[in-house]
Tab-separated table of C-alpha atoms in Angstrom:
chain	number	residue	atom	x	y	z
U	906	MET	CA	49.844	-22.771	243.816
U	907	LEU	CA	47.286	-23.476	241.473
U	908	LEU	CA	46.798	-27.188	240.847
U	909	PRO	CA	46.004	-28.266	237.327
U	910	LYS	CA	42.266	-28.725	236.765
U	911	VAL	CA	41.274	-32.062	235.425
U	912	LEU	CA	37.788	-33.067	234.286
U	913	LEU	CA	37.452	-36.900	234.564
U	914	TYR	CA	34.300	-38.355	232.747
U	915	GLN	CA	33.645	-41.779	233.928
U	916	THR	CA	31.482	-44.436	232.306
U	917	GLU	CA	32.259	-46.682	235.406
U	918	ASP	CA	33.230	-45.854	238.891
U	919	CYS	CA	36.895	-44.603	238.820
U	920	SER	CA	37.173	-43.234	242.345
U	921	LEU	CA	40.655	-44.935	242.653
U	922	LEU	CA	41.725	-43.055	239.687
U	923	ALA	CA	40.391	-39.945	240.940
U	924	GLU	CA	41.936	-40.284	244.261
U	925	TYR	CA	45.203	-41.049	242.894
U	926	LEU	CA	45.233	-38.014	240.759
U	927	MET	CA	44.172	-35.849	243.719
U	928	ASN	CA	47.186	-37.278	245.595
U	929	ALA	CA	49.512	-36.530	242.591
U	930	ASN	CA	48.463	-32.669	242.975
U	931	PHE	CA	45.583	-32.538	240.411
U	932	ASP	CA	42.398	-30.740	241.131
U	933	VAL	CA	39.902	-33.367	239.908
U	934	THR	CA	36.168	-32.997	238.949
U	935	VAL	CA	34.520	-36.373	238.406
U	936	VAL	CA	31.376	-36.187	236.121
U	937	ASN	CA	28.912	-38.686	234.664
U	938	TYR	CA	27.105	-38.625	231.463
U	939	ALA	CA	24.211	-36.609	232.814
U	940	CYS	CA	26.292	-33.355	233.833
U	941	VAL	CA	29.561	-33.720	231.718
U	942	VAL	CA	28.471	-31.300	228.881
U	943	SER	CA	27.110	-28.565	231.279
U	944	GLU	CA	30.532	-28.909	233.260
U	945	ILE	CA	32.467	-28.581	230.241
U	946	LYS	CA	30.588	-25.397	229.405
U	947	LYS	CA	31.001	-23.864	233.000
U	948	ASP	CA	34.472	-24.443	233.955
U	949	LYS	CA	37.904	-24.004	232.456
U	950	HIS	CA	39.994	-27.311	232.770
U	951	ASP	CA	43.627	-27.818	231.838
U	952	LEU	CA	42.974	-31.448	230.850
U	953	TYR	CA	39.876	-33.813	230.177
U	954	ILE	CA	40.020	-37.552	230.622
U	955	ILE	CA	37.405	-39.402	228.927
U	956	ASP	CA	37.472	-42.986	230.990
U	957	HIS	CA	35.650	-45.562	228.775
U	958	TYR	CA	35.805	-48.616	230.924
U	959	GLN	CA	33.298	-50.978	229.257
U	960	ALA	CA	35.223	-53.072	226.738
U	961	LYS	CA	32.240	-54.572	224.998
U	962	ASN	CA	30.276	-51.363	224.473
U	963	SER	CA	30.903	-49.058	221.728
U	964	LEU	CA	33.077	-46.268	221.790
U	965	LEU	CA	30.657	-44.190	219.753
U	966	PRO	CA	29.051	-42.113	222.524
U	967	ASN	CA	32.280	-41.231	224.151
U	968	LEU	CA	33.539	-40.278	220.606
U	969	GLU	CA	30.723	-38.155	220.193
U	970	LEU	CA	31.545	-36.461	223.621
U	971	LEU	CA	35.330	-35.972	222.501
U	972	LYS	CA	33.830	-34.029	219.319
U	973	ILE	CA	31.584	-31.903	221.614
U	974	ILE	CA	34.828	-31.163	223.701
U	975	ARG	CA	36.724	-30.322	220.617
U	976	ASN	CA	34.034	-27.994	219.323
U	977	MET	CA	34.020	-26.031	222.599
U	978	ASN	CA	37.696	-26.137	223.206
U	979	ALA	CA	40.273	-27.153	220.360
U	980	VAL	CA	43.408	-26.690	222.551
U	981	VAL	CA	42.904	-28.548	225.828
U	982	PRO	CA	44.361	-31.926	225.794
U	983	VAL	CA	41.999	-34.882	225.926
U	984	LEU	CA	43.197	-38.256	227.277
U	985	PHE	CA	41.223	-41.392	226.214
U	986	LEU	CA	41.259	-44.204	228.724
U	987	SER	CA	39.953	-47.564	227.550
U	988	ASN	CA	39.979	-51.341	227.444
U	989	LYS	CA	39.338	-51.318	223.795
U	990	GLN	CA	42.919	-52.289	221.915
U	991	SER	CA	41.787	-52.467	218.311
U	992	TYR	CA	43.763	-50.190	215.990
U	993	ARG	CA	40.602	-49.072	214.629
U	994	ASP	CA	39.037	-47.788	217.944
U	995	ILE	CA	42.445	-46.100	218.674
U	996	ILE	CA	42.362	-44.465	215.362
U	997	GLU	CA	38.783	-43.464	215.699
U	998	ALA	CA	39.505	-41.739	219.089
U	999	TYR	CA	42.472	-39.757	217.566
U	1000	ASP	CA	40.350	-38.743	214.434
U	1001	ALA	CA	37.614	-37.517	216.912
U	1002	GLY	CA	40.283	-35.316	218.690
U	1003	ALA	CA	42.027	-37.325	221.331
U	1004	THR	CA	45.534	-35.954	222.155
U	1005	ASP	CA	46.492	-39.368	223.605
U	1006	TYR	CA	44.909	-42.841	224.155
U	1007	VAL	CA	46.007	-45.174	226.896
U	1008	ILE	CA	44.832	-48.725	227.021
U	1009	ARG	CA	43.994	-50.593	230.351
U	1010	PRO	CA	45.708	-51.893	232.388
U	1011	TYR	CA	48.114	-48.827	232.726
U	1012	ASN	CA	50.544	-47.898	235.381
U	1013	ALA	CA	49.221	-44.959	237.517
U	1014	GLU	CA	52.614	-43.374	238.145
U	1015	VAL	CA	53.294	-43.336	234.284
U	1016	LEU	CA	49.753	-42.028	233.686
U	1017	VAL	CA	50.513	-39.239	235.941
U	1018	ARG	CA	53.644	-38.483	234.096
U	1019	LYS	CA	51.864	-38.520	230.774
U	1020	LEU	CA	49.363	-36.175	232.016
U	1021	LYS	CA	51.912	-33.749	233.404
U	1022	SER	CA	53.555	-33.857	229.900
U	1023	LEU	CA	50.328	-33.097	228.154
U	1024	ILE	CA	49.645	-29.932	230.073
U	1025	HIS	CA	53.504	-29.181	230.197
U	1026	ILE	CA	54.356	-29.334	233.938
U	1027	CYS	CA	57.196	-31.243	235.620
């Protein structure tokens, strides 16, 4: 059985999230800013996760990344994880092409169910 392929872009260390997703039967590729675009171009993923961890930093670089993803692949779900809770930030993420937006802190089990729902697996 092929595992769903997830590209996890991190702005901070998210090894715990990656490990949890692997234990939940996802094939996870973790990338940083230096290689995210080349990884998007070279491999097919079932889901993208943009993990914006820094609450005080602007969402803009990650929103630009989201637009790049959408220009390359308009149909693959993109989940945006962030500490930012303002309606403006959430609306900007959806307007840039996010399929869903999850605010920290989140429950990992609920997140896995949400991811499976986004890629239509049980």
